[in-house]
PDB file of C-alpha atoms and ligand atoms in Angstrom:
ATOM      1  CA  MET A   1      -0.048   0.248  -0.030  1.00  0.00           C
ATOM      2  CA  ASN A   2       1.357   3.932  -0.766  1.00  0.00           C
ATOM      3  CA  ALA A   3       1.041   4.403   2.922  1.00  0.00           C
ATOM      4  CA  VAL A   4       2.773   6.655   5.727  1.00  0.00           C
ATOM      5  CA  VAL A   5       1.968   5.948   9.139  1.00  0.00           C
ATOM      6  CA  PHE A   6       3.107   8.366  11.807  1.00  0.00           C
ATOM      7  CA  GLY A   7       2.458   7.840  15.548  1.00  0.00           C
ATOM      8  CA  PHE A   8       2.068   9.935  18.519  1.00  0.00           C
ATOM      9  CA  PRO A   9       4.518   8.722  21.286  1.00  0.00           C
ATOM     10  CA  GLY A  10       2.973   5.824  23.142  1.00  0.00           C
ATOM     11  CA  ASN A  11       1.603   4.451  20.016  1.00  0.00           C
ATOM     12  CA  GLU A  12       4.034   2.397  18.441  1.00  0.00           C
ATOM     13  CA  LEU A  13       2.554  -1.121  19.597  1.00  0.00           C
ATOM     14  CA  LEU A  14      -0.494  -0.046  16.603  1.00  0.00           C
ATOM     15  CA  VAL A  15       1.912   1.934  14.551  1.00  0.00           C
ATOM     16  CA  ASN A  16       4.614  -1.194  14.373  1.00  0.00           C
ATOM     17  CA  SER A  17       1.663  -3.650  13.695  1.00  0.00           C
ATOM     18  CA  ILE A  18      -0.592  -1.347  10.904  1.00  0.00           C
ATOM     19  CA  SER A  19       3.088  -0.454   8.904  1.00  0.00           C
ATOM     20  CA  ASP A  20       3.900  -4.738   8.948  1.00  0.00           C
ATOM     21  CA  ALA A  21       0.422  -5.473   8.084  1.00  0.00           C
ATOM     22  CA  LEU A  22      -0.172  -3.111   5.593  1.00  0.00           C
ATOM     23  CA  ASN A  23       3.731  -2.802   4.063  1.00  0.00           C
ATOM     24  CA  ALA A  24       3.301   0.851   4.932  1.00  0.00           C
ATOM     25  CA  GLU A  25       6.362   3.306   5.519  1.00  0.00           C
ATOM     26  CA  ARG A  26       6.764   4.377   8.917  1.00  0.00           C
ATOM     27  CA  GLY A  27       6.917   8.274   8.880  1.00  0.00           C
ATOM     28  CA  ILE A  28       9.234   9.392  11.957  1.00  0.00           C
ATOM     29  CA  ILE A  29       7.562  12.496  14.159  1.00  0.00           C
ATOM     30  CA  THR A  30       9.214  14.160  17.042  1.00  0.00           C
ATOM     31  CA  ILE A  31       7.504  16.707  19.111  1.00  0.00           C
ATOM     32  CA  HIS A  32      10.005  18.751  21.583  1.00  0.00           C
ATOM     33  CA  ARG A  33       8.285  20.544  24.617  1.00  0.00           C
ATOM     34  CA  PHE A  34       9.584  23.815  24.998  1.00  0.00           C
ATOM     35  CA  PRO A  35       9.972  25.283  28.713  1.00  0.00           C
ATOM     36  CA  ASP A  36       6.865  27.378  28.643  1.00  0.00           C
ATOM     37  CA  GLU A  37       5.343  24.346  27.187  1.00  0.00           C
ATOM     38  CA  GLU A  38       4.613  25.084  23.381  1.00  0.00           C
ATOM     39  CA  SER A  39       5.247  22.273  20.942  1.00  0.00           C
ATOM     40  CA  LEU A  40       7.468  21.878  17.703  1.00  0.00           C
ATOM     41  CA  VAL A  41       6.715  19.405  16.279  1.00  0.00           C
ATOM     42  CA  ARG A  42       9.337  17.755  13.145  1.00  0.00           C
ATOM     43  CA  ILE A  43       8.238  14.983  10.709  1.00  0.00           C
ATOM     44  CA  GLU A  44      10.448  12.941   8.340  1.00  0.00           C
ATOM     45  CA  ALA A  45       8.972  11.011   5.485  1.00  0.00           C
ATOM     46  CA  ASN A  46       8.252  11.285   1.611  1.00  0.00           C
ATOM     47  CA  PHE A  47       4.574  11.631   1.825  1.00  0.00           C
ATOM     48  CA  ALA A  48       3.418  13.974  -0.979  1.00  0.00           C
ATOM     49  CA  GLY A  49       0.690  12.200  -3.161  1.00  0.00           C
ATOM     50  CA  LYS A  50       0.956   9.134  -0.518  1.00  0.00           C
ATOM     51  CA  GLU A  51      -2.510   8.121   2.073  1.00  0.00           C
ATOM     52  CA  ILE A  52      -1.365   9.356   5.479  1.00  0.00           C
ATOM     53  CA  VAL A  53      -2.309   7.224   8.951  1.00  0.00           C
ATOM     54  CA  VAL A  54      -1.734   9.427  11.891  1.00  0.00           C
ATOM     55  CA  VAL A  55      -2.487   6.907  15.123  1.00  0.00           C
ATOM     56  CA  ALA A  56      -2.753   9.161  18.098  1.00  0.00           C
ATOM     57  CA  THR A  57      -5.196   7.649  20.921  1.00  0.00           C
ATOM     58  CA  LEU A  58      -6.641  11.105  22.715  1.00  0.00           C
ATOM     59  CA  ASP A  59      -6.798  10.373  26.257  1.00  0.00           C
ATOM     60  CA  HIS A  60      -5.220  13.732  27.760  1.00  0.00           C
ATOM     61  CA  PRO A  61      -6.216  15.384  24.733  1.00  0.00           C
ATOM     62  CA  ASP A  62      -5.707  19.095  26.082  1.00  0.00           C
ATOM     63  CA  ASN A  63      -2.134  18.200  25.340  1.00  0.00           C
ATOM     64  CA  LYS A  64      -2.053  16.395  22.333  1.00  0.00           C
ATOM     65  CA  ILE A  65      -4.814  18.472  20.183  1.00  0.00           C
ATOM     66  CA  LEU A  66      -2.073  21.221  19.223  1.00  0.00           C
ATOM     67  CA  PRO A  67       0.815  18.864  17.758  1.00  0.00           C
ATOM     68  CA  LEU A  68      -1.625  16.826  16.163  1.00  0.00           C
ATOM     69  CA  TYR A  69      -2.896  19.892  14.700  1.00  0.00           C
ATOM     70  CA  PHE A  70       0.160  20.963  13.492  1.00  0.00           C
ATOM     71  CA  LEU A  71       1.285  17.853  11.928  1.00  0.00           C
ATOM     72  CA  CYS A  72      -2.265  17.078   9.862  1.00  0.00           C
ATOM     73  CA  LYS A  73      -1.994  20.453   8.351  1.00  0.00           C
ATOM     74  CA  LYS A  74       1.629  20.260   7.505  1.00  0.00           C
ATOM     75  CA  LEU A  75       0.994  16.722   6.077  1.00  0.00           C
ATOM     76  CA  LYS A  76      -1.902  18.118   3.994  1.00  0.00           C
ATOM     77  CA  ALA A  77       0.291  21.363   2.661  1.00  0.00           C
ATOM     78  CA  GLU A  78       2.982  19.124   1.660  1.00  0.00           C
ATOM     79  CA  GLY A  79       0.396  17.327  -0.565  1.00  0.00           C
ATOM     80  CA  ALA A  80      -0.499  14.119   1.257  1.00  0.00           C
ATOM     81  CA  LYS A  81      -3.664  12.509  -0.552  1.00  0.00           C
ATOM     82  CA  THR A  82      -5.619  11.506   2.281  1.00  0.00           C
ATOM     83  CA  LEU A  83      -4.996  11.476   6.158  1.00  0.00           C
ATOM     84  CA  THR A  84      -6.846   8.677   8.014  1.00  0.00           C
ATOM     85  CA  LEU A  85      -6.795   9.446  11.613  1.00  0.00           C
ATOM     86  CA  ILE A  86      -6.588   6.735  14.168  1.00  0.00           C
ATOM     87  CA  ALA A  87      -7.409   7.670  17.333  1.00  0.00           C
ATOM     88  CA  PRO A  88      -8.437   4.295  19.596  1.00  0.00           C
ATOM     89  CA  TYR A  89     -10.116   6.896  22.269  1.00  0.00           C
ATOM     90  CA  LEU A  90     -11.794   9.596  21.263  1.00  0.00           C
ATOM     91  CA  ALA A  91     -11.599  12.483  24.060  1.00  0.00           C
ATOM     92  CA  TYR A  92     -14.740  14.628  25.093  1.00  0.00           C
ATOM     93  CA  MET A  93     -17.036  12.753  23.807  1.00  0.00           C
ATOM     94  CA  ARG A  94     -18.893  12.498  27.509  1.00  0.00           C
ATOM     95  CA  GLN A  95     -19.628  16.162  27.605  1.00  0.00           C
ATOM     96  CA  ASP A  96     -22.728  16.099  25.064  1.00  0.00           C
ATOM     97  CA  LYS A  97     -25.108  18.132  27.331  1.00  0.00           C
ATOM     98  CA  SER A  98     -25.137  21.168  28.756  1.00  0.00           C
ATOM     99  CA  PHE A  99     -25.710  20.050  32.287  1.00  0.00           C
ATOM    100  CA  HIS A 100     -25.258  22.995  34.066  1.00  0.00           C
ATOM    101  CA  LEU A 101     -26.062  26.810  32.990  1.00  0.00           C
ATOM    102  CA  GLY A 102     -23.262  28.121  30.676  1.00  0.00           C
ATOM    103  CA  GLU A 103     -21.724  24.838  30.398  1.00  0.00           C
ATOM    104  CA  ILE A 104     -19.961  24.112  26.580  1.00  0.00           C
ATOM    105  CA  VAL A 105     -20.877  21.178  24.856  1.00  0.00           C
ATOM    106  CA  SER A 106     -17.501  20.006  24.356  1.00  0.00           C
ATOM    107  CA  SER A 107     -18.019  17.197  21.858  1.00  0.00           C
ATOM    108  CA  ASP A 108     -19.886  18.891  19.412  1.00  0.00           C
ATOM    109  CA  TYR A 109     -16.999  21.945  18.973  1.00  0.00           C
ATOM    110  CA  PHE A 110     -14.356  19.290  19.413  1.00  0.00           C
ATOM    111  CA  ALA A 111     -15.961  16.859  16.398  1.00  0.00           C
ATOM    112  CA  ALA A 112     -15.842  20.012  14.482  1.00  0.00           C
ATOM    113  CA  LEU A 113     -12.412  20.952  15.066  1.00  0.00           C
ATOM    114  CA  LEU A 114     -10.934  17.397  14.239  1.00  0.00           C
ATOM    115  CA  SER A 115     -13.364  17.508  11.421  1.00  0.00           C
ATOM    116  CA  SER A 116     -11.532  20.711  10.132  1.00  0.00           C
ATOM    117  CA  PHE A 117      -8.048  19.309   9.560  1.00  0.00           C
ATOM    118  CA  VAL A 118      -8.520  15.521   9.038  1.00  0.00           C
ATOM    119  CA  ASP A 119     -10.135  13.553   6.131  1.00  0.00           C
ATOM    120  CA  ARG A 120     -11.641  10.376   7.583  1.00  0.00           C
ATOM    121  CA  LEU A 121     -11.741   9.156  11.567  1.00  0.00           C
ATOM    122  CA  ILE A 122     -11.163   5.592  12.864  1.00  0.00           C
ATOM    123  CA  THR A 123     -12.030   5.012  16.520  1.00  0.00           C
ATOM    124  CA  VAL A 124     -12.548   2.334  18.995  1.00  0.00           C
ATOM    125  CA  ASP A 125     -16.343   2.167  20.730  1.00  0.00           C
ATOM    126  CA  PRO A 126     -16.791   6.130  21.322  1.00  0.00           C
ATOM    127  CA  HIS A 127     -18.799   7.085  24.214  1.00  0.00           C
ATOM    128  CA  LEU A 128     -22.271   8.022  22.702  1.00  0.00           C
ATOM    129  CA  HIS A 129     -24.896   8.666  25.035  1.00  0.00           C
ATOM    130  CA  ARG A 130     -27.199  11.779  23.787  1.00  0.00           C
ATOM    131  CA  HIS A 131     -25.256  11.840  20.430  1.00  0.00           C
ATOM    132  CA  HIS A 132     -26.540   8.061  18.870  1.00  0.00           C
ATOM    133  CA  SER A 133     -23.781   8.562  16.142  1.00  0.00           C
ATOM    134  CA  LEU A 134     -20.438  10.494  15.314  1.00  0.00           C
ATOM    135  CA  ARG A 135     -21.970  11.419  12.177  1.00  0.00           C
ATOM    136  CA  GLU A 136     -24.618  13.555  14.265  1.00  0.00           C
ATOM    137  CA  ILE A 137     -21.477  15.696  15.298  1.00  0.00           C
ATOM    138  CA  PHE A 138     -18.380  15.539  12.798  1.00  0.00           C
ATOM    139  CA  THR A 139     -18.373  16.000   9.218  1.00  0.00           C
ATOM    140  CA  ILE A 140     -16.099  13.693   7.841  1.00  0.00           C
ATOM    141  CA  PRO A 141     -16.687   9.930   7.273  1.00  0.00           C
ATOM    142  CA  CYS A 142     -16.200   8.153  10.787  1.00  0.00           C
ATOM    143  CA  HIS A 143     -15.706   4.470  11.100  1.00  0.00           C
ATOM    144  CA  VAL A 144     -15.855   2.694  14.417  1.00  0.00           C
ATOM    145  CA  VAL A 145     -14.708  -0.614  15.523  1.00  0.00           C
ATOM    146  CA  HIS A 146     -16.299  -2.560  18.382  1.00  0.00           C
ATOM    147  CA  SER A 147     -14.234  -4.068  20.855  1.00  0.00           C
ATOM    148  CA  SER A 148     -17.114  -6.493  21.551  1.00  0.00           C
ATOM    149  CA  SER A 149     -15.591  -9.728  19.816  1.00  0.00           C
ATOM    150  CA  ALA A 150     -12.114  -9.065  21.658  1.00  0.00           C
ATOM    151  CA  ILE A 151     -13.888  -8.966  25.202  1.00  0.00           C
ATOM    152  CA  SER A 152     -16.418 -11.436  24.228  1.00  0.00           C
ATOM    153  CA  SER A 153     -13.545 -13.944  23.518  1.00  0.00           C
ATOM    154  CA  TRP A 154     -11.547 -13.145  26.487  1.00  0.00           C
ATOM    155  CA  ILE A 155     -14.232 -13.360  28.918  1.00  0.00           C
ATOM    156  CA  ARG A 156     -15.414 -17.034  27.725  1.00  0.00           C
ATOM    157  CA  ASP A 157     -11.633 -17.643  27.559  1.00  0.00           C
ATOM    158  CA  LYS A 158     -11.119 -16.569  31.272  1.00  0.00           C
ATOM    159  CA  VAL A 159     -14.223 -16.413  33.372  1.00  0.00           C
ATOM    160  CA  ASP A 160     -16.666 -19.241  34.400  1.00  0.00           C
ATOM    161  CA  ASN A 161     -20.380 -18.496  34.371  1.00  0.00           C
ATOM    162  CA  PRO A 162     -20.063 -15.428  33.793  1.00  0.00           C
ATOM    163  CA  VAL A 163     -23.078 -12.707  34.880  1.00  0.00           C
ATOM    164  CA  LEU A 164     -22.232  -9.115  32.832  1.00  0.00           C
ATOM    165  CA  ILE A 165     -22.726  -6.135  35.218  1.00  0.00           C
ATOM    166  CA  GLY A 166     -23.464  -2.727  33.277  1.00  0.00           C
ATOM    167  CA  PRO A 167     -23.055   0.294  36.247  1.00  0.00           C
ATOM    168  CA  ASP A 168     -25.550   2.439  34.390  1.00  0.00           C
ATOM    169  CA  SER A 169     -27.708   2.921  31.624  1.00  0.00           C
ATOM    170  CA  GLU A 170     -25.453   4.169  28.983  1.00  0.00           C
ATOM    171  CA  SER A 171     -23.397   1.298  29.465  1.00  0.00           C
ATOM    172  CA  ARG A 172     -26.540  -1.013  28.332  1.00  0.00           C
ATOM    173  CA  GLN A 173     -25.105  -0.838  24.643  1.00  0.00           C
ATOM    174  CA  TRP A 174     -21.729  -2.406  25.173  1.00  0.00           C
ATOM    175  CA  VAL A 175     -22.792  -5.128  27.932  1.00  0.00           C
ATOM    176  CA  SER A 176     -26.443  -6.147  25.946  1.00  0.00           C
ATOM    177  CA  GLN A 177     -24.094  -6.921  22.849  1.00  0.00           C
ATOM    178  CA  VAL A 178     -21.340  -8.782  24.670  1.00  0.00           C
ATOM    179  CA  ALA A 179     -24.147 -11.026  26.249  1.00  0.00           C
ATOM    180  CA  SER A 180     -25.613 -11.756  23.587  1.00  0.00           C
ATOM    181  CA  GLU A 181     -22.351 -12.469  22.105  1.00  0.00           C
ATOM    182  CA  ILE A 182     -21.432 -15.265  25.014  1.00  0.00           C
ATOM    183  CA  HIS A 183     -25.251 -16.096  25.545  1.00  0.00           C
ATOM    184  CA  ALA A 184     -25.082 -14.787  29.508  1.00  0.00           C
ATOM    185  CA  PRO A 185     -27.319 -13.222  31.290  1.00  0.00           C
ATOM    186  CA  TYR A 186     -26.739  -9.424  32.148  1.00  0.00           C
ATOM    187  CA  VAL A 187     -28.258  -6.533  34.611  1.00  0.00           C
ATOM    188  CA  ILE A 188     -27.680  -2.941  34.179  1.00  0.00           C
ATOM    189  CA  LEU A 189     -27.665  -1.088  37.827  1.00  0.00           C
ATOM    190  CA  ASN A 190     -28.697   2.939  38.517  1.00  0.00           C
ATOM    191  CA  LYS A 191     -25.874   5.144  38.980  1.00  0.00           C
ATOM    192  CA  GLU A 192     -26.039   8.433  40.184  1.00  0.00           C
ATOM    193  CA  ARG A 193     -23.198  10.717  39.441  1.00  0.00           C
ATOM    194  CA  LEU A 194     -23.214  12.939  42.763  1.00  0.00           C
ATOM    195  CA  SER A 195     -19.815  14.697  41.988  1.00  0.00           C
ATOM    196  CA  ASP A 196     -16.322  14.106  39.638  1.00  0.00           C
ATOM    197  CA  ARG A 197     -15.608  11.664  42.215  1.00  0.00           C
ATOM    198  CA  SER A 198     -18.586  10.117  43.514  1.00  0.00           C
ATOM    199  CA  VAL A 199     -21.529   8.062  42.685  1.00  0.00           C
ATOM    200  CA  LYS A 200     -24.179   5.660  44.224  1.00  0.00           C
ATOM    201  CA  ILE A 201     -24.829   2.810  42.553  1.00  0.00           C
ATOM    202  CA  SER A 202     -28.244   0.396  42.733  1.00  0.00           C
ATOM    203  CA  PHE A 203     -28.724  -3.582  42.401  1.00  0.00           C
ATOM    204  CA  PRO A 204     -32.207  -4.560  43.653  1.00  0.00           C
ATOM    205  CA  ASP A 205     -32.460  -7.825  41.980  1.00  0.00           C
ATOM    206  CA  ALA A 206     -28.790  -9.594  43.227  1.00  0.00           C
ATOM    207  CA  GLU A 207     -29.963 -12.684  45.114  1.00  0.00           C
ATOM    208  CA  LYS A 208     -30.581 -14.766  41.818  1.00  0.00           C
ATOM    209  CA  TYR A 209     -26.690 -14.128  40.825  1.00  0.00           C
ATOM    210  CA  LYS A 210     -24.922 -15.621  43.407  1.00  0.00           C
ATOM    211  CA  SER A 211     -23.681 -18.873  41.943  1.00  0.00           C
ATOM    212  CA  PHE A 212     -22.268 -16.353  38.881  1.00  0.00           C
ATOM    213  CA  THR A 213     -19.035 -14.534  38.309  1.00  0.00           C
ATOM    214  CA  PRO A 214     -20.012 -10.652  38.270  1.00  0.00           C
ATOM    215  CA  VAL A 215     -18.629  -9.021  35.222  1.00  0.00           C
ATOM    216  CA  ILE A 216     -18.462  -5.175  35.329  1.00  0.00           C
ATOM    217  CA  MET A 217     -18.226  -3.784  32.060  1.00  0.00           C
ATOM    218  CA  ASP A 218     -17.935  -0.068  30.974  1.00  0.00           C
ATOM    219  CA  ASP A 219     -16.781   1.994  28.416  1.00  0.00           C
ATOM    220  CA  ILE A 220     -14.296   4.297  29.966  1.00  0.00           C
ATOM    221  CA  ILE A 221     -12.788   4.009  33.271  1.00  0.00           C
ATOM    222  CA  SER A 222     -11.344   7.123  34.675  1.00  0.00           C
ATOM    223  CA  THR A 223     -11.021   8.022  38.428  1.00  0.00           C
ATOM    224  CA  ALA A 224     -12.531   4.443  38.959  1.00  0.00           C
ATOM    225  CA  HIS A 225     -14.947   5.447  41.331  1.00  0.00           C
ATOM    226  CA  THR A 226     -17.779   3.957  39.039  1.00  0.00           C
ATOM    227  CA  MET A 227     -16.285   0.535  39.169  1.00  0.00           C
ATOM    228  CA  ILE A 228     -15.389   0.789  42.902  1.00  0.00           C
ATOM    229  CA  GLU A 229     -18.462   1.426  44.505  1.00  0.00           C
ATOM    230  CA  THR A 230     -20.119  -1.362  41.980  1.00  0.00           C
ATOM    231  CA  ILE A 231     -17.833  -3.215  43.637  1.00  0.00           C
ATOM    232  CA  HIS A 232     -18.687  -2.159  47.068  1.00  0.00           C
ATOM    233  CA  HIS A 233     -22.256  -3.271  46.406  1.00  0.00           C
ATOM    234  CA  LEU A 234     -21.732  -6.704  44.862  1.00  0.00           C
ATOM    235  CA  LYS A 235     -19.997  -6.964  48.010  1.00  0.00           C
ATOM    236  CA  GLU A 236     -22.522  -5.899  50.261  1.00  0.00           C
ATOM    237  CA  VAL A 237     -25.266  -8.366  48.695  1.00  0.00           C
ATOM    238  CA  ASN A 238     -22.476 -11.316  48.781  1.00  0.00           C
ATOM    239  CA  LEU A 239     -21.901 -11.745  45.326  1.00  0.00           C
ATOM    240  CA  LYS A 240     -18.634 -13.562  44.127  1.00  0.00           C
ATOM    241  CA  PRO A 241     -15.488 -11.623  43.909  1.00  0.00           C
ATOM    242  CA  THR A 242     -15.935  -9.539  41.030  1.00  0.00           C
ATOM    243  CA  VAL A 243     -14.079  -9.055  37.368  1.00  0.00           C
ATOM    244  CA  CYS A 244     -13.813  -5.625  35.928  1.00  0.00           C
ATOM    245  CA  ILE A 245     -13.623  -4.834  32.264  1.00  0.00           C
ATOM    246  CA  GLY A 246     -12.974  -1.256  30.494  1.00  0.00           C
ATOM    247  CA  VAL A 247     -13.005  -0.549  27.224  1.00  0.00           C
ATOM    248  CA  HIS A 248     -10.551   2.500  27.573  1.00  0.00           C
ATOM    249  CA  ALA A 249      -8.531   2.511  30.847  1.00  0.00           C
ATOM    250  CA  LEU A 250      -8.039   6.484  31.114  1.00  0.00           C
ATOM    251  CA  PHE A 251      -7.220   5.871  34.840  1.00  0.00           C
ATOM    252  CA  VAL A 252      -6.845   8.850  36.512  1.00  0.00           C
ATOM    253  CA  GLU A 253      -4.058   9.517  39.299  1.00  0.00           C
ATOM    254  CA  ASN A 254      -4.076   6.128  41.784  1.00  0.00           C
ATOM    255  CA  ALA A 255      -7.274   4.860  39.897  1.00  0.00           C
ATOM    256  CA  TYR A 256      -6.063   2.259  39.342  1.00  0.00           C
ATOM    257  CA  GLU A 257      -4.195   1.431  42.482  1.00  0.00           C
ATOM    258  CA  GLN A 258      -7.737   1.826  44.047  1.00  0.00           C
ATOM    259  CA  LEU A 259      -9.263  -0.208  42.076  1.00  0.00           C
ATOM    260  CA  ILE A 260      -6.941  -3.336  42.910  1.00  0.00           C
ATOM    261  CA  HIS A 261      -7.403  -2.389  46.612  1.00  0.00           C
ATOM    262  CA  THR A 262     -11.144  -2.597  46.247  1.00  0.00           C
ATOM    263  CA  ALA A 263     -10.395  -6.264  45.440  1.00  0.00           C
ATOM    264  CA  ALA A 264     -11.635  -6.442  42.081  1.00  0.00           C
ATOM    265  CA  ASN A 265     -10.356 -10.385  41.357  1.00  0.00           C
ATOM    266  CA  MET A 266      -9.390  -9.677  37.543  1.00  0.00           C
ATOM    267  CA  ILE A 267      -8.808  -6.627  36.130  1.00  0.00           C
ATOM    268  CA  ALA A 268      -8.693  -6.472  32.099  1.00  0.00           C
ATOM    269  CA  THR A 269      -8.953  -3.166  29.701  1.00  0.00           C
ATOM    270  CA  CYS A 270      -8.474  -3.302  25.871  1.00  0.00           C
ATOM    271  CA  ASN A 271      -5.709  -1.887  24.464  1.00  0.00           C
ATOM    272  CA  THR A 272      -6.752   1.483  23.036  1.00  0.00           C
ATOM    273  CA  ILE A 273      -4.693   3.298  25.537  1.00  0.00           C
ATOM    274  CA  PRO A 274      -1.443   1.697  26.461  1.00  0.00           C
ATOM    275  CA  HIS A 275      -1.920   0.725  30.163  1.00  0.00           C
ATOM    276  CA  SER A 276      -0.474  -2.102  32.286  1.00  0.00           C
ATOM    277  CA  SER A 277      -3.977  -3.719  32.490  1.00  0.00           C
ATOM    278  CA  ASN A 278      -4.460  -4.154  28.898  1.00  0.00           C
ATOM    279  CA  LYS A 279      -5.274  -7.816  28.312  1.00  0.00           C
ATOM    280  CA  ILE A 280      -7.648  -7.568  25.547  1.00  0.00           C
ATOM    281  CA  ASN A 281      -6.290  -6.904  22.312  1.00  0.00           C
ATOM    282  CA  VAL A 282      -8.332  -4.583  19.810  1.00  0.00           C
ATOM    283  CA  HIS A 283      -5.228  -3.727  17.486  1.00  0.00           C
ATOM    284  CA  GLU A 284      -6.443  -6.371  14.574  1.00  0.00           C
ATOM    285  CA  LEU A 285      -9.683  -5.114  14.533  1.00  0.00           C
ATOM    286  CA  ILE A 286      -8.565  -1.455  14.055  1.00  0.00           C
ATOM    287  CA  ILE A 287      -6.337  -2.865  11.467  1.00  0.00           C
ATOM    288  CA  GLN A 288      -9.163  -4.811   9.393  1.00  0.00           C
ATOM    289  CA  GLU A 289     -10.913  -1.578   9.308  1.00  0.00           C
ATOM    290  CA  LEU A 290      -8.218   0.378   8.372  1.00  0.00           C
ATOM    291  CA  ARG A 291      -8.035  -2.416   5.466  1.00  0.00           C
ATOM    292  CA  ASP A 292     -11.311  -2.158   4.139  1.00  0.00           C
ATOM    293  CA  THR A 293     -11.187   2.092   4.300  1.00  0.00           C
ATOM    294  CA  ILE A 294      -8.227   3.378   2.131  1.00  0.00           C
ATOM    295  CA  VAL A 295      -7.492   0.009   0.401  1.00  0.00           C
TER     296      VAL A 295
HETATM  297  C1  R5P B 301     -19.761   7.244  31.725  1.00  0.00           C
HETATM  298  O1  R5P B 301     -20.802   8.385  31.040  1.00  0.00           O
HETATM  299  C2  R5P B 301     -18.685   6.189  31.532  1.00  0.00           C
HETATM  300  O2  R5P B 301     -19.301   5.699  30.395  1.00  0.00           O
HETATM  301  C3  R5P B 301     -18.226   6.105  32.646  1.00  0.00           C
HETATM  302  O3  R5P B 301     -19.376   5.430  33.213  1.00  0.00           O
HETATM  303  C4  R5P B 301     -17.468   7.029  33.231  1.00  0.00           C
HETATM  304  O4  R5P B 301     -16.492   7.640  32.629  1.00  0.00           O
HETATM  305  C5  R5P B 301     -16.353   6.214  34.611  1.00  0.00           C
HETATM  306  O5  R5P B 301     -16.092   7.062  35.082  1.00  0.00           O
HETATM  307  P1  R5P B 301     -15.353   6.919  36.460  1.00  0.00           P
HETATM  308  O6  R5P B 301     -14.285   6.078  36.170  1.00  0.00           O
HETATM  309  O7  R5P B 301     -14.929   8.433  36.465  1.00  0.00           O
HETATM  310  O8  R5P B 301     -16.398   6.574  37.765  1.00  0.00           O
END
């Protein structure tokens, strides 16, 4: 394929897999951060007239978005044919409503910003709640990779007699899909968010799942409070030790250690954001989507 792949720091595994699978050249990008925190981006590659793939998972987006913008503008200005952004984790999708007076709906502006400098986007299970599709907020073609098949095969391999548990109504879309793939029961709990770092969970119907292994599934683990509160609740109602699965492992500050401390039996995340909990590989699914998209 006549393609060049650039990867932001931290995305080397996926960049190497893409480059090997598609026989694409690896472009070199260096991002220098000045003491005043401005960035200088430098690239090396012969890319004019070629398909360009930029891999940048967008956790910590505020640090990444300007260097990404500079890179993409330069690539287009110098004659890149098309520019595909692979952002396995797509940031800012949770702020999809003005929850309090004067709050800005960042999801819409972030989508408009990305749409203004890349030609297409590939991402994994974006957080879609009030928006039903990325098409509602992006003006470029967006390709969504679903992690459910990878998660299903991990659960089939590792967990006996699972009952899937979604901590809130938004998780129903992922939980119900995986449950149907592995023919397991599922329960969606009620979550009330009290603040950034505090949530209240309720699970009215626990008795009938005593012999199952509870598997909590969520798209994003950030402070891990959603998972931790859910585990506490499952302990109170005497369910077996819990398995936690997250698609996107943000794990801010010491969230991962806190989750381990809460005695989650196993914690597994997809490798959309590099983290030591990555046990579920979605890179092949991303590469397949890229193949279908740009070949
Ligand atoms: C919420 O809308 C998401 O689906 C996750 O439930 C949430 O981001 C988890 O956040 P935390 O780990 O901070 O509780």
